[in-house]
mmCIF file of C-alpha atoms and ligand atoms in Angstrom:
data_model
loop_
_atom_site.group_PDB
_atom_site.id
_atom_site.type_symbol
_atom_site.label_atom_id
_atom_site.label_comp_id
_atom_site.label_asym_id
_atom_site.label_seq_id
_atom_site.Cartn_x
_atom_site.Cartn_y
_atom_site.Cartn_z
ATOM 1 C CA MET A 186 25.439 20.122 -25.688
ATOM 2 C CA ASN A 187 22.710 19.328 -23.209
ATOM 3 C CA LYS A 188 25.187 19.506 -20.367
ATOM 4 C CA ASN A 189 23.559 19.372 -16.953
ATOM 5 C CA ILE A 190 19.946 19.525 -17.919
ATOM 6 C CA LEU A 191 17.682 17.895 -15.373
ATOM 7 C CA GLY A 192 14.661 15.922 -16.555
ATOM 8 C CA ILE A 193 11.805 15.574 -14.054
ATOM 9 C CA ILE A 194 8.925 13.162 -14.468
ATOM 10 C CA GLY A 195 5.868 14.874 -13.072
ATOM 11 C CA GLY A 196 5.036 18.549 -12.797
ATOM 12 C CA GLY A 197 3.061 18.784 -9.567
ATOM 13 C CA GLN A 198 4.191 20.864 -6.597
ATOM 14 C CA LEU A 199 7.159 18.582 -5.929
ATOM 15 C CA GLY A 200 8.315 18.979 -9.522
ATOM 16 C CA MET A 201 7.794 22.724 -9.196
ATOM 17 C CA PHE A 202 10.003 22.938 -6.103
ATOM 18 C CA ILE A 203 12.695 20.830 -7.822
ATOM 19 C CA CYS A 204 12.650 23.313 -10.729
ATOM 20 C CA MET A 205 13.013 26.253 -8.330
ATOM 21 C CA ALA A 206 16.006 24.623 -6.623
ATOM 22 C CA ALA A 207 17.578 23.898 -10.014
ATOM 23 C CA LYS A 208 17.129 27.485 -11.123
ATOM 24 C CA LYS A 209 18.997 28.716 -8.016
ATOM 25 C CA ILE A 210 22.150 26.977 -9.239
ATOM 26 C CA GLY A 211 21.656 27.689 -12.929
ATOM 27 C CA VAL A 212 20.490 24.223 -13.898
ATOM 28 C CA LYS A 213 17.961 23.944 -16.713
ATOM 29 C CA THR A 214 14.930 21.689 -16.300
ATOM 30 C CA VAL A 215 12.631 19.712 -18.573
ATOM 31 C CA VAL A 216 9.367 18.454 -17.093
ATOM 32 C CA TYR A 217 7.384 15.515 -18.455
ATOM 33 C CA SER A 218 3.735 15.991 -17.558
ATOM 34 C CA ASN A 219 0.676 13.960 -18.428
ATOM 35 C CA GLU A 220 -1.552 16.963 -17.813
ATOM 36 C CA GLU A 221 -1.894 20.199 -19.749
ATOM 37 C CA ASP A 222 -1.926 22.369 -16.674
ATOM 38 C CA PHE A 223 0.589 21.613 -13.971
ATOM 39 C CA SER A 224 2.242 23.434 -11.086
ATOM 40 C CA ALA A 225 5.762 23.391 -12.558
ATOM 41 C CA LYS A 226 4.742 24.827 -15.926
ATOM 42 C CA ALA A 227 5.900 28.361 -15.237
ATOM 43 C CA PHE A 228 9.047 27.224 -13.418
ATOM 44 C CA CYS A 229 10.665 24.775 -15.847
ATOM 45 C CA ASP A 230 12.725 25.718 -18.886
ATOM 46 C CA ARG A 231 10.910 23.288 -21.110
ATOM 47 C CA TYR A 232 8.101 20.781 -20.844
ATOM 48 C CA ILE A 233 6.801 17.815 -22.744
ATOM 49 C CA ILE A 234 3.149 16.882 -22.364
ATOM 50 C CA GLY A 235 2.352 13.267 -23.039
ATOM 51 C CA LYS A 236 0.779 10.134 -21.652
ATOM 52 C CA LEU A 237 3.084 8.035 -19.503
ATOM 53 C CA ASP A 238 3.221 5.368 -22.223
ATOM 54 C CA ASN A 239 3.779 7.602 -25.243
ATOM 55 C CA ILE A 240 7.014 6.111 -26.616
ATOM 56 C CA LYS A 241 7.703 8.968 -28.998
ATOM 57 C CA LYS A 242 7.327 11.633 -26.306
ATOM 58 C CA ILE A 243 9.303 9.546 -23.823
ATOM 59 C CA ASN A 244 12.200 9.239 -26.275
ATOM 60 C CA GLU A 245 12.097 12.972 -26.919
ATOM 61 C CA PHE A 246 12.221 13.544 -23.157
ATOM 62 C CA ILE A 247 15.162 11.168 -22.675
ATOM 63 C CA ASP A 248 17.099 12.966 -25.413
ATOM 64 C CA SER A 249 16.338 16.367 -23.912
ATOM 65 C CA ALA A 250 18.162 16.007 -20.585
ATOM 66 C CA ASP A 251 21.292 14.496 -19.039
ATOM 67 C CA PHE A 252 20.062 13.464 -15.605
ATOM 68 C CA PHE A 253 16.622 12.392 -14.494
ATOM 69 C CA THR A 254 14.555 12.375 -11.363
ATOM 70 C CA ILE A 255 10.926 11.853 -10.383
ATOM 71 C CA GLU A 256 8.305 13.583 -8.274
ATOM 72 C CA THR A 257 6.041 10.546 -7.952
ATOM 73 C CA GLU A 258 6.613 6.803 -7.749
ATOM 74 C CA ASN A 259 3.484 6.166 -9.795
ATOM 75 C CA ILE A 260 5.237 5.879 -13.136
ATOM 76 C CA PRO A 261 5.065 2.848 -15.450
ATOM 77 C CA LYS A 262 8.130 0.638 -15.088
ATOM 78 C CA GLU A 263 8.792 0.718 -18.846
ATOM 79 C CA PHE A 264 9.222 4.497 -18.745
ATOM 80 C CA LEU A 265 11.797 4.273 -15.956
ATOM 81 C CA ARG A 266 13.640 1.330 -17.496
ATOM 82 C CA LYS A 267 13.893 3.178 -20.797
ATOM 83 C CA ILE A 268 15.543 6.143 -19.099
ATOM 84 C CA GLN A 269 17.937 4.002 -17.154
ATOM 85 C CA LYS A 270 19.133 2.237 -20.298
ATOM 86 C CA LYS A 271 20.419 5.513 -21.703
ATOM 87 C CA LYS A 272 20.853 8.001 -18.878
ATOM 88 C CA LYS A 273 21.207 8.295 -15.122
ATOM 89 C CA LEU A 274 18.019 8.143 -13.069
ATOM 90 C CA PHE A 275 17.796 9.263 -9.418
ATOM 91 C CA PRO A 276 16.762 7.030 -7.680
ATOM 92 C CA SER A 277 17.335 3.958 -9.806
ATOM 93 C CA ASN A 278 14.339 2.204 -11.303
ATOM 94 C CA GLU A 279 15.032 -0.765 -9.004
ATOM 95 C CA VAL A 280 14.369 1.467 -5.985
ATOM 96 C CA VAL A 281 11.246 2.987 -7.524
ATOM 97 C CA GLU A 282 9.889 -0.442 -8.436
ATOM 98 C CA ILE A 283 10.091 -1.516 -4.801
ATOM 99 C CA ALA A 284 8.503 1.662 -3.476
ATOM 100 C CA GLN A 285 5.711 1.758 -6.046
ATOM 101 C CA ASN A 286 4.286 -1.608 -5.050
ATOM 102 C CA ARG A 287 3.055 -2.004 -1.477
ATOM 103 C CA LEU A 288 3.502 -5.771 -1.485
ATOM 104 C CA ARG A 289 7.081 -5.714 -2.796
ATOM 105 C CA GLU A 290 7.859 -2.850 -0.459
ATOM 106 C CA LYS A 291 6.608 -4.730 2.603
ATOM 107 C CA GLN A 292 8.432 -7.918 1.607
ATOM 108 C CA PHE A 293 11.623 -5.938 1.085
ATOM 109 C CA LEU A 294 11.317 -4.114 4.423
ATOM 110 C CA ASN A 295 10.530 -7.172 6.528
ATOM 111 C CA ASN A 296 13.599 -8.928 5.109
ATOM 112 C CA ILE A 297 15.870 -6.297 6.637
ATOM 113 C CA LYS A 298 17.188 -7.085 10.083
ATOM 114 C CA GLY A 299 15.641 -4.791 12.696
ATOM 115 C CA ILE A 300 12.907 -3.493 10.363
ATOM 116 C CA LYS A 301 9.211 -4.306 10.667
ATOM 117 C CA THR A 302 5.966 -3.173 9.061
ATOM 118 C CA ALA A 303 2.333 -3.622 10.053
ATOM 119 C CA PRO A 304 1.161 -7.236 9.598
ATOM 120 C CA TYR A 305 -0.338 -7.701 6.126
ATOM 121 C CA PHE A 306 -1.674 -10.184 3.593
ATOM 122 C CA SER A 307 -1.646 -10.090 -0.155
ATOM 123 C CA ILE A 308 -5.258 -10.165 -1.455
ATOM 124 C CA ASN A 309 -6.357 -11.331 -4.884
ATOM 125 C CA ASN A 310 -10.038 -12.188 -4.489
ATOM 126 C CA PHE A 311 -13.062 -11.620 -2.281
ATOM 127 C CA ASN A 312 -12.729 -14.950 -0.527
ATOM 128 C CA GLU A 313 -9.206 -14.078 0.609
ATOM 129 C CA LEU A 314 -10.426 -10.693 1.756
ATOM 130 C CA GLN A 315 -13.159 -12.296 3.884
ATOM 131 C CA ASN A 316 -10.754 -14.767 5.520
ATOM 132 C CA LYS A 317 -7.955 -12.364 6.208
ATOM 133 C CA ALA A 318 -10.196 -9.522 7.370
ATOM 134 C CA LYS A 319 -11.583 -11.946 9.922
ATOM 135 C CA GLU A 320 -8.044 -12.764 11.085
ATOM 136 C CA PHE A 321 -7.527 -9.037 11.634
ATOM 137 C CA LYS A 322 -10.809 -8.880 13.570
ATOM 138 C CA TYR A 323 -12.231 -6.553 10.925
ATOM 139 C CA ASP A 324 -9.916 -3.751 11.967
ATOM 140 C CA CYS A 325 -7.792 -3.324 8.878
ATOM 141 C CA ILE A 326 -7.203 -1.366 5.688
ATOM 142 C CA LEU A 327 -7.478 -2.699 2.164
ATOM 143 C CA LYS A 328 -5.098 -0.974 -0.260
ATOM 144 C CA THR A 329 -4.296 -1.285 -3.929
ATOM 145 C CA GLN A 330 -0.735 -2.511 -4.336
ATOM 146 C CA GLU A 331 0.054 0.189 -6.872
ATOM 147 C CA PHE A 332 -0.862 3.714 -7.929
ATOM 148 C CA GLY A 333 -2.316 4.933 -4.639
ATOM 149 C CA TYR A 334 -1.487 8.293 -3.017
ATOM 150 C CA ASP A 335 -3.042 10.645 -0.462
ATOM 151 C CA GLY A 336 -5.232 7.787 0.730
ATOM 152 C CA LYS A 337 -6.547 7.006 -2.751
ATOM 153 C CA GLY A 338 -7.119 3.307 -3.399
ATOM 154 C CA GLN A 339 -7.657 2.642 0.319
ATOM 155 C CA TYR A 340 -10.694 1.159 2.062
ATOM 156 C CA PHE A 341 -11.022 1.105 5.826
ATOM 157 C CA ILE A 342 -12.669 -2.035 7.156
ATOM 158 C CA LYS A 343 -14.457 -1.725 10.484
ATOM 159 C CA ASP A 344 -16.955 -4.575 10.632
ATOM 160 C CA SER A 345 -17.738 -7.916 9.085
ATOM 161 C CA ASN A 346 -19.998 -6.444 6.405
ATOM 162 C CA LEU A 347 -17.668 -6.460 3.419
ATOM 163 C CA ASN A 348 -20.377 -6.444 0.788
ATOM 164 C CA LYS A 349 -19.637 -3.019 -0.564
ATOM 165 C CA LEU A 350 -16.119 -4.197 -1.429
ATOM 166 C CA LYS A 351 -17.540 -6.997 -3.554
ATOM 167 C CA THR A 352 -17.713 -4.758 -6.593
ATOM 168 C CA LEU A 353 -13.955 -4.113 -6.554
ATOM 169 C CA ASN A 354 -11.810 -6.183 -8.848
ATOM 170 C CA LEU A 355 -9.700 -7.401 -5.952
ATOM 171 C CA LYS A 356 -6.607 -8.367 -7.872
ATOM 172 C CA ASN A 357 -3.298 -7.046 -6.541
ATOM 173 C CA PHE A 358 -4.442 -5.609 -3.249
ATOM 174 C CA ILE A 359 -3.001 -5.879 0.226
ATOM 175 C CA LEU A 360 -4.765 -5.953 3.533
ATOM 176 C CA GLU A 361 -2.991 -4.282 6.442
ATOM 177 C CA LYS A 362 -3.771 -4.518 10.095
ATOM 178 C CA LYS A 363 -4.852 -1.127 11.348
ATOM 179 C CA ILE A 364 -2.187 0.134 13.715
ATOM 180 C CA ASP A 365 -3.401 2.005 16.746
ATOM 181 C CA PHE A 366 -0.394 4.287 16.618
ATOM 182 C CA GLU A 367 0.631 6.968 19.057
ATOM 183 C CA LEU A 368 2.065 9.130 16.336
ATOM 184 C CA GLU A 369 3.442 9.138 12.817
ATOM 185 C CA LEU A 370 6.975 10.157 11.919
ATOM 186 C CA SER A 371 8.982 10.535 8.767
ATOM 187 C CA VAL A 372 12.683 10.761 8.086
ATOM 188 C CA ILE A 373 14.031 12.053 4.795
ATOM 189 C CA ILE A 374 17.314 10.676 3.534
ATOM 190 C CA ILE A 375 19.283 11.968 0.568
ATOM 191 C CA GLY A 376 22.238 9.988 -0.560
ATOM 192 C CA ASN A 377 24.466 8.654 -3.260
ATOM 193 C CA LEU A 378 26.865 5.750 -2.980
ATOM 194 C CA LYS A 379 29.514 7.961 -1.331
ATOM 195 C CA LYS A 380 27.604 10.083 1.145
ATOM 196 C CA THR A 381 24.250 10.171 2.854
ATOM 197 C CA ILE A 382 22.552 12.960 4.764
ATOM 198 C CA TYR A 383 19.266 13.026 6.636
ATOM 199 C CA TYR A 384 16.759 15.506 7.957
ATOM 200 C CA PRO A 385 15.694 15.018 11.594
ATOM 201 C CA PRO A 386 12.432 13.155 12.256
ATOM 202 C CA VAL A 387 9.248 15.157 11.915
ATOM 203 C CA GLU A 388 5.799 14.385 13.207
ATOM 204 C CA ASN A 389 2.975 14.002 10.723
ATOM 205 C CA LEU A 390 -0.726 14.515 11.373
ATOM 206 C CA HIS A 391 -3.102 12.987 8.834
ATOM 207 C CA GLU A 392 -6.838 13.365 8.401
ATOM 208 C CA GLU A 393 -8.703 11.077 6.042
ATOM 209 C CA SER A 394 -5.327 9.581 5.141
ATOM 210 C CA ILE A 395 -4.019 12.908 3.835
ATOM 211 C CA LEU A 396 -1.162 14.777 5.430
ATOM 212 C CA ARG A 397 -2.488 17.922 7.084
ATOM 213 C CA GLN A 398 0.401 19.047 9.226
ATOM 214 C CA THR A 399 4.082 18.336 9.767
ATOM 215 C CA ILE A 400 5.709 19.385 13.003
ATOM 216 C CA TYR A 401 9.449 20.016 13.140
ATOM 217 C CA PRO A 402 10.957 18.699 15.309
ATOM 218 C CA ALA A 403 8.884 15.655 16.213
ATOM 219 C CA ARG A 404 7.851 15.674 19.865
ATOM 220 C CA ILE A 405 9.761 12.505 20.744
ATOM 221 C CA ASN A 406 12.699 11.667 22.969
ATOM 222 C CA GLU A 407 16.252 11.311 21.736
ATOM 223 C CA LYS A 408 16.244 7.545 21.916
ATOM 224 C CA LEU A 409 13.233 7.242 19.639
ATOM 225 C CA SER A 410 14.600 9.918 17.324
ATOM 226 C CA ASN A 411 17.905 8.065 16.985
ATOM 227 C CA ALA A 412 16.113 4.784 16.358
ATOM 228 C CA ALA A 413 14.016 6.387 13.591
ATOM 229 C CA ILE A 414 17.097 7.878 11.925
ATOM 230 C CA SER A 415 19.011 4.654 12.202
ATOM 231 C CA MET A 416 16.181 2.649 10.588
ATOM 232 C CA ALA A 417 15.851 5.113 7.728
ATOM 233 C CA LEU A 418 19.606 4.953 7.123
ATOM 234 C CA THR A 419 19.555 1.151 7.186
ATOM 235 C CA ILE A 420 16.763 1.079 4.599
ATOM 236 C CA SER A 421 18.506 3.557 2.308
ATOM 237 C CA LYS A 422 21.694 1.536 2.534
ATOM 238 C CA GLU A 423 19.887 -1.676 1.628
ATOM 239 C CA LEU A 424 18.412 0.145 -1.369
ATOM 240 C CA ARG A 425 21.829 1.521 -2.416
ATOM 241 C CA LEU A 426 19.983 4.817 -2.599
ATOM 242 C CA GLU A 427 21.003 7.512 -5.062
ATOM 243 C CA GLY A 428 18.360 10.171 -4.589
ATOM 244 C CA VAL A 429 15.759 11.080 -1.982
ATOM 245 C CA LEU A 430 13.957 8.599 0.197
ATOM 246 C CA ALA A 431 11.206 9.519 2.634
ATOM 247 C CA VAL A 432 10.546 6.845 5.214
ATOM 248 C CA GLU A 433 7.090 7.051 6.799
ATOM 249 C CA MET A 434 6.753 5.401 10.206
ATOM 250 C CA PHE A 435 4.206 4.565 12.876
ATOM 251 C CA VAL A 436 5.187 4.746 16.528
ATOM 252 C CA THR A 437 3.043 2.289 18.476
ATOM 253 C CA LYS A 438 1.744 2.866 21.997
ATOM 254 C CA ASP A 439 4.630 0.775 23.342
ATOM 255 C CA GLN A 440 7.179 2.894 21.473
ATOM 256 C CA GLU A 441 7.901 0.407 18.728
ATOM 257 C CA ILE A 442 8.614 1.807 15.273
ATOM 258 C CA LEU A 443 6.881 0.173 12.311
ATOM 259 C CA ILE A 444 7.686 1.331 8.806
ATOM 260 C CA ASN A 445 4.544 2.479 6.986
ATOM 261 C CA GLU A 446 5.846 3.180 3.504
ATOM 262 C CA LEU A 447 8.702 4.524 1.404
ATOM 263 C CA ALA A 448 8.595 7.420 -1.026
ATOM 264 C CA PRO A 449 11.609 7.558 -3.388
ATOM 265 C CA ARG A 450 11.320 11.307 -4.033
ATOM 266 C CA PRO A 451 10.985 14.607 -2.180
ATOM 267 C CA HIS A 452 8.170 14.423 0.320
ATOM 268 C CA ASN A 453 5.400 16.691 1.557
ATOM 269 C CA SER A 454 6.666 16.196 5.120
ATOM 270 C CA GLY A 455 9.974 17.763 4.013
ATOM 271 C CA HIS A 456 8.542 21.081 2.831
ATOM 272 C CA TRP A 457 9.514 22.682 6.129
ATOM 273 C CA THR A 458 13.167 22.297 5.044
ATOM 274 C CA MET A 459 12.677 25.184 2.589
ATOM 275 C CA ASP A 460 12.069 27.640 5.420
ATOM 276 C CA SER A 461 13.625 26.199 8.549
ATOM 277 C CA SER A 462 16.899 24.737 7.326
ATOM 278 C CA ASN A 463 19.803 26.047 5.292
ATOM 279 C CA PHE A 464 19.519 23.420 2.527
ATOM 280 C CA SER A 465 16.108 22.114 1.618
ATOM 281 C CA GLN A 466 15.372 18.589 0.440
ATOM 282 C CA PHE A 467 15.102 20.055 -3.067
ATOM 283 C CA ASP A 468 18.448 21.909 -2.872
ATOM 284 C CA ASN A 469 20.237 18.826 -1.665
ATOM 285 C CA LEU A 470 18.642 16.613 -4.308
ATOM 286 C CA VAL A 471 19.564 18.903 -7.199
ATOM 287 C CA ASN A 472 23.072 19.565 -5.889
ATOM 288 C CA MET A 473 23.679 15.873 -5.431
ATOM 289 C CA ILE A 474 22.498 15.027 -8.942
ATOM 290 C CA ILE A 475 24.292 17.814 -10.764
ATOM 291 C CA LYS A 476 27.335 18.618 -8.642
ATOM 292 C CA ASP A 477 27.762 15.418 -6.690
ATOM 293 C CA GLU A 478 27.489 17.564 -3.541
ATOM 294 C CA LEU A 479 25.523 16.853 -0.394
ATOM 295 C CA LYS A 480 25.355 19.247 2.524
ATOM 296 C CA ILE A 481 24.467 18.275 6.055
ATOM 297 C CA PRO A 482 21.440 20.455 6.684
ATOM 298 C CA GLU A 483 21.199 22.660 9.729
ATOM 299 C CA ALA A 484 17.682 23.226 10.924
ATOM 300 C CA PHE A 485 17.430 26.569 12.684
ATOM 301 C CA ARG A 486 13.828 27.178 13.652
ATOM 302 C CA ASN A 487 10.971 25.071 14.974
ATOM 303 C CA CYS A 488 7.915 25.186 12.774
ATOM 304 C CA LYS A 489 4.735 23.597 11.565
ATOM 305 C CA MET A 490 4.030 23.035 7.902
ATOM 306 C CA ILE A 491 0.320 23.148 7.212
ATOM 307 C CA ASN A 492 -1.199 21.895 3.975
ATOM 308 C CA ILE A 493 -3.905 23.905 2.248
ATOM 309 C CA ILE A 494 -6.328 21.299 0.992
ATOM 310 C CA GLY A 495 -9.380 21.562 -1.262
ATOM 311 C CA ASN A 496 -11.677 24.464 -0.387
ATOM 312 C CA ASP A 497 -9.282 25.821 2.238
ATOM 313 C CA TYR A 498 -7.543 27.335 -0.766
ATOM 314 C CA GLN A 499 -10.229 30.000 -0.866
ATOM 315 C CA LYS A 500 -8.563 31.463 2.217
ATOM 316 C CA PHE A 501 -5.143 31.593 0.544
ATOM 317 C CA LYS A 502 -5.071 35.390 0.212
ATOM 318 C CA GLU A 503 -5.790 35.709 3.929
ATOM 319 C CA ILE A 504 -3.234 33.084 4.950
ATOM 320 C CA GLU A 505 -0.598 34.747 2.813
ATOM 321 C CA LYS A 506 -0.871 37.960 4.840
ATOM 322 C CA THR A 507 0.293 36.236 8.019
ATOM 323 C CA PHE A 508 2.398 33.249 6.997
ATOM 324 C CA VAL A 509 5.139 32.224 4.588
ATOM 325 C CA SER A 510 2.887 30.573 2.022
ATOM 326 C CA TYR A 511 3.272 28.546 -1.133
ATOM 327 C CA ASP A 512 0.693 28.417 -3.892
ATOM 328 C CA TYR A 513 0.770 25.291 -6.099
ATOM 329 C CA PHE A 514 -0.998 27.152 -8.923
ATOM 330 C CA LYS A 515 -3.572 24.436 -9.511
ATOM 331 C CA LYS A 516 -6.476 25.521 -11.670
ATOM 332 C CA ASP A 517 -9.218 23.358 -10.172
ATOM 333 C CA ILE A 518 -10.028 23.126 -6.525
ATOM 334 C CA ARG A 519 -10.996 19.536 -5.771
ATOM 335 C CA PRO A 520 -11.846 17.994 -2.403
ATOM 336 C CA ASN A 521 -8.730 16.491 -0.830
ATOM 337 C CA ARG A 522 -6.443 18.073 -3.427
ATOM 338 C CA LYS A 523 -3.258 19.657 -2.092
ATOM 339 C CA MET A 524 -3.458 23.294 -3.254
ATOM 340 C CA GLY A 525 -0.649 24.898 -1.274
ATOM 341 C CA HIS A 526 0.995 25.006 2.136
ATOM 342 C CA TYR A 527 2.155 27.488 4.734
ATOM 343 C CA ILE A 528 4.661 27.613 7.538
ATOM 344 C CA ASP A 529 3.778 28.583 11.097
ATOM 345 C CA PHE A 530 6.820 29.493 13.185
ATOM 346 C CA GLY A 531 4.683 30.239 16.257
HETATM 347 P P1 ADP B 876 -0.478 7.030 0.900
HETATM 348 O O1 ADP B 876 0.331 6.444 -0.205
HETATM 349 O O2 ADP B 876 -1.821 7.455 0.485
HETATM 350 O O3 ADP B 876 0.288 8.045 1.699
HETATM 351 P P2 ADP B 876 -0.333 5.407 3.324
HETATM 352 O O4 ADP B 876 -0.233 3.933 3.366
HETATM 353 O O5 ADP B 876 0.839 6.170 3.795
HETATM 354 O O6 ADP B 876 -0.747 5.779 1.840
HETATM 355 O O7 ADP B 876 -1.622 5.839 4.150
HETATM 356 C C1 ADP B 876 -1.955 7.191 4.414
HETATM 357 C C2 ADP B 876 -2.268 7.369 5.884
HETATM 358 O O8 ADP B 876 -3.353 6.503 6.283
HETATM 359 C C3 ADP B 876 -1.134 6.993 6.825
HETATM 360 O O9 ADP B 876 -0.188 8.027 6.938
HETATM 361 C C4 ADP B 876 -1.919 6.731 8.119
HETATM 362 O O10 ADP B 876 -2.315 7.932 8.737
HETATM 363 C C5 ADP B 876 -3.143 6.005 7.596
HETATM 364 N N1 ADP B 876 -2.816 4.550 7.542
HETATM 365 C C6 ADP B 876 -2.381 3.863 6.462
HETATM 366 N N2 ADP B 876 -2.144 2.563 6.769
HETATM 367 C C7 ADP B 876 -2.417 2.425 8.081
HETATM 368 C C8 ADP B 876 -2.360 1.323 9.002
HETATM 369 N N3 ADP B 876 -1.988 0.105 8.628
HETATM 370 N N4 ADP B 876 -2.736 1.558 10.286
HETATM 371 C C9 ADP B 876 -3.137 2.801 10.671
HETATM 372 N N5 ADP B 876 -3.207 3.849 9.873
HETATM 373 C C10 ADP B 876 -2.853 3.703 8.584
HETATM 374 MG MG1 MG B 877 1.887 7.717 2.980
#
């Protein structure tokens, strides 16, 4: 019974693409969603709708599948720990707990030899914010330690007037020095304890802290590319990774790589792998979980992956005529919401 059913926490576009990859190899999926309408709804075999702390629903979910994975790191620790007590979770809750907290993540990263992040301070009150922002010459970013994504929970500081941040309950924040980077890269690693594969570095362009475009391959030299891959592999090894890990990086003007953050799940900057490589990040993840198989991907075509965000979605029908396009089937268009993406091979 229940053999090889994959449980996925989260039913957004990443969950949807995991379901599609599972279907290709005949694997059934169960999605746990905390929203009624979600991208993966029409692509999973079963779904459970519940709050992320609904014990009854969580238990039902755990009983309904054999293996588990996630599409977001923003999941209460208790949920993940409960799964791991009974079943196998990819990646482990220890890995997710590091990646879901910016302070723990930065402490973890800076303890690895050869790995560095942007300078940062932990912030727990307004007084600390004032002092540390001054140390950073008021060129820094205040971020919640947990539950941020797509730039949410982030406040850019540009001058000494911090008054508008006074109303925030400043517990469990971090303050990061703003890096004047030359470009942003990411490397996606998929591994278990026996084998690890990676996708080559891609270049990421953000606007308002949201990914707009990913360029494969990144326009960097071989030395920098090798350094980025090697750092991502080192981090995944330290984490004893069993699953997907996206490593986001800044390249500074003097060609130093700083790690920005870790995402322990498929990543928006890996969507290009569905169209320009023989095994996508989703294929490799599902195959690794279910069949213990990992294939070294071969990328065969340069491309750009372009996100369709907010009102741009109104042009979807037009875009679809010219490009390979993906609709995330989201009911409401909201500003800064990822609604779909397309691939430009030009
Ligand atoms: P999220 O979880 O929202 O992706 P990130 O920390 O990755 O949060 O921030 C989103 C984007 O904001 C980054 O990709 C980068 O473009 C910009 N950003 C974040 N932190 C910094 C920083 N310390 N210096 C410069 N830019 C930053
Ligand atoms: Mg990020």
